Structures are given as structure tokens and as C-alpha cells.
Amino acid sequence: MTTAQRLCSAAAAIALLLASLTACNYKSYFQKSAQDYSSRTANDPKMSQMRSYGSLTPNPKQHENRYFEYSSALSNKVASLPGINTALVFVTDKNAYVAIMTDWSATGTKANGDARGREQDNTGTTEGVYNVTNGSSKWDNRQVATPYNSYYTHKDASDLSTELRQVIGTTVRKHFPRAQEVHISANREFVNRSLEYAKEAWMKKSLSPLTKDFNTLVGYTFGNGNEIPLPLYLKKKTNP
């Protein structure tokens, strides 16, 4: 090998090394960024703290809240996180409950799976219809989470990335430090039920009469309860 060939070979090796280092640095930078919830590694600062979100608990008394309130401030803070489009946050005398819908502004919001596992079919947006299955343009605007042309819901709490739940839990606890547990769900039914309570708060109505219903809902969602209350809009029809 001539001197020129050796120099070219060395230059190519250095270039390859630099490219590799650049790729590694970029990957590390992205994994530590706010837009990534998929790395879940020990050196990710988002996962360095004690777990901040509650788990499913068999103790029904954990969800026997004395009162609950809708927090617009916490809802806005959670909704502003990458990967989240909608957030409804309720605080009680001991817990915080978070209903969310995700979007495509971050990676790794799901615990596993890919786009084929999505609960929403948004192809109607390109067809100019709401329900692409039957071509209907009608939408029940009482609900924020629907099967069509909607941001994303996820049936079980475990379907959400642990890193995403950690970031949400940390955000909530920062502004609501007395929370014993922070429970998070993107379940479509839970999101829509939560919206009904939020609407009552937006209309300046007291949530006190709804505390029992709320406790039943969160007990069913997070505490393996067997009972689920009627949606508020149905209850209003039954008891005008």
C-alpha cells in the first residue's frame, strides 16, 4: 500500500468514526429530549426520579375521595407536553386523576406496537367525511374522543409508555405536591366521562353532588371496581 493509499484509508476511517460518533450523539440527544418517550433507559433524565404515577390498586379506599375539583392550570400544563393533545386533570383531597389524548408530536407515547394498533380511524379526513366506514358526515360533538377523525386514545393504562406517564406524574406533582397518587388514563370512555365533569366546572357548577359518581368512575378505572356510573348526560335525561 502506497503512502497515498494509507492516508486515504486513514481519512476514511476517521470520517467513519466521526459519522458514528455524530450518530450516537444525536441518538443520545434525541433520547434525552422532551419529544422522545421510547428510550426508557437508566441515563434518561426523564426516568431518573422515583416513579411519579400511581399503579392499579386493589384498595378501593384509595379512591374514596372526599371532594374533587377540575384544575384548568394543571390541564393546560399537561396538555402542553409533547405527545399530548388533550388533558383533563382533576385533583382531590389525596389524589390527582389525568385523562389524556395523544397525538403525533412525540415518539414512543405507546408502550409498544405501531400505527396498526391505533384505536382511531382518521382516513375520513382525506375523504371529507367523519365516518369513513359508512360515509357519514355526522359527529356527536358531545364527545371529544371518538372512533373516527379524533386524536388518539389507548384502552388500558399499561398501553401508555412508562416514560410518558412518568413525565405527566412529575409535572402534576410539581404543582400539586400533596398528591398521594397520580393516576393517568387515555381510555376513550374515561376521557369522555371526564369531559362531562369538566363541562360542569366550566359552567361554574359545583362538583360536590357528583363526588360519589366520580369516585365510582375512578374506582372502576384504576381500582378494579365492578360498578361504573351512568354518563352525566344520560343521568340528566333520566333525572331532568
PDB file of N, CA and C in Angstrom, residues 46-56 162 165-166 169-170 173 180-183:
ATOM      1  N   LYS A  46     -35.513  11.834  32.245  1.00  0.00           N
ATOM      2  CA  LYS A  46     -36.952  11.758  32.496  1.00  0.00           C
ATOM      3  C   LYS A  46     -37.301  10.565  33.378  1.00  0.00           C
ATOM      4  N   MET A  47     -36.400   9.579  33.453  1.00  0.00           N
ATOM      5  CA  MET A  47     -36.669   8.370  34.221  1.00  0.00           C
ATOM      6  C   MET A  47     -35.790   8.255  35.464  1.00  0.00           C
ATOM      7  N   SER A  48     -35.057   9.312  35.781  1.00  0.00           N
ATOM      8  CA  SER A  48     -34.074   9.234  36.861  1.00  0.00           C
ATOM      9  C   SER A  48     -34.696   9.365  38.251  1.00  0.00           C
ATOM     10  N   GLN A  49     -35.923   9.866  38.325  1.00  0.00           N
ATOM     11  CA  GLN A  49     -36.550  10.080  39.623  1.00  0.00           C
ATOM     12  C   GLN A  49     -37.402   8.877  40.032  1.00  0.00           C
ATOM     13  N   MET A  50     -37.832   8.857  41.288  1.00  0.00           N
ATOM     14  CA  MET A  50     -38.745   7.826  41.775  1.00  0.00           C
ATOM     15  C   MET A  50     -40.032   7.876  40.956  1.00  0.00           C
ATOM     16  N   ARG A  51     -40.652   6.729  40.764  1.00  0.00           N
ATOM     17  CA  ARG A  51     -41.852   6.687  39.936  1.00  0.00           C
ATOM     18  C   ARG A  51     -42.905   7.646  40.472  1.00  0.00           C
ATOM     19  N   SER A  52     -43.447   8.458  39.576  1.00  0.00           N
ATOM     20  CA  SER A  52     -44.332   9.545  39.998  1.00  0.00           C
ATOM     21  C   SER A  52     -45.804   9.268  39.757  1.00  0.00           C
ATOM     22  N   TYR A  53     -46.122   8.192  39.060  1.00  0.00           N
ATOM     23  CA  TYR A  53     -47.523   7.920  38.734  1.00  0.00           C
ATOM     24  C   TYR A  53     -48.013   6.697  39.488  1.00  0.00           C
ATOM     25  N   GLY A  54     -49.312   6.677  39.775  1.00  0.00           N
ATOM     26  CA  GLY A  54     -49.895   5.591  40.536  1.00  0.00           C
ATOM     27  C   GLY A  54     -50.108   4.352  39.687  1.00  0.00           C
ATOM     28  N   SER A  55     -50.202   3.233  40.338  1.00  0.00           N
ATOM     29  CA  SER A  55     -50.470   1.975  39.646  1.00  0.00           C
ATOM     30  C   SER A  55     -51.890   1.547  39.947  1.00  0.00           C
ATOM     31  N   LEU A  56     -52.360   0.528  39.214  1.00  0.00           N
ATOM     32  CA  LEU A  56     -53.671  -0.031  39.538  1.00  0.00           C
ATOM     33  C   LEU A  56     -53.607  -0.618  40.936  1.00  0.00           C
ATOM     34  N   THR A 162     -44.305   4.060  29.866  1.00  0.00           N
ATOM     35  CA  THR A 162     -43.992   4.373  31.263  1.00  0.00           C
ATOM     36  C   THR A 162     -43.286   5.720  31.370  1.00  0.00           C
ATOM     37  N   ARG A 165     -45.936   8.446  31.180  1.00  0.00           N
ATOM     38  CA  ARG A 165     -46.646   8.539  32.460  1.00  0.00           C
ATOM     39  C   ARG A 165     -45.764   9.161  33.544  1.00  0.00           C
ATOM     40  N   GLN A 166     -44.478   8.863  33.490  1.00  0.00           N
ATOM     41  CA  GLN A 166     -43.546   9.448  34.456  1.00  0.00           C
ATOM     42  C   GLN A 166     -43.487  10.965  34.304  1.00  0.00           C
ATOM     43  N   GLY A 169     -46.762  12.446  35.541  1.00  0.00           N
ATOM     44  CA  GLY A 169     -46.807  12.392  37.004  1.00  0.00           C
ATOM     45  C   GLY A 169     -45.912  13.426  37.645  1.00  0.00           C
ATOM     46  N   THR A 170     -44.704  13.587  37.101  1.00  0.00           N
ATOM     47  CA  THR A 170     -43.768  14.578  37.635  1.00  0.00           C
ATOM     48  C   THR A 170     -44.315  15.989  37.461  1.00  0.00           C
ATOM     49  N   ARG A 173     -47.187  16.495  40.025  1.00  0.00           N
ATOM     50  CA  ARG A 173     -46.693  16.585  41.405  1.00  0.00           C
ATOM     51  C   ARG A 173     -45.933  17.886  41.664  1.00  0.00           C
ATOM     52  N   GLN A 180     -51.018  11.924  46.810  1.00  0.00           N
ATOM     53  CA  GLN A 180     -50.507  10.612  47.204  1.00  0.00           C
ATOM     54  C   GLN A 180     -50.243   9.760  45.967  1.00  0.00           C
ATOM     55  N   GLU A 181     -51.185   9.806  45.026  1.00  0.00           N
ATOM     56  CA  GLU A 181     -51.043   9.053  43.790  1.00  0.00           C
ATOM     57  C   GLU A 181     -51.523   9.914  42.616  1.00  0.00           C
ATOM     58  N   VAL A 182     -50.898   9.718  41.465  1.00  0.00           N
ATOM     59  CA  VAL A 182     -51.330  10.375  40.231  1.00  0.00           C
ATOM     60  C   VAL A 182     -51.721   9.263  39.264  1.00  0.00           C
ATOM     61  N   HIS A 183     -52.995   9.209  38.928  1.00  0.00           N
ATOM     62  CA  HIS A 183     -53.497   8.153  38.051  1.00  0.00           C
ATOM     63  C   HIS A 183     -53.776   8.727  36.667  1.00  0.00           C
TER      64      HIS A 183
END
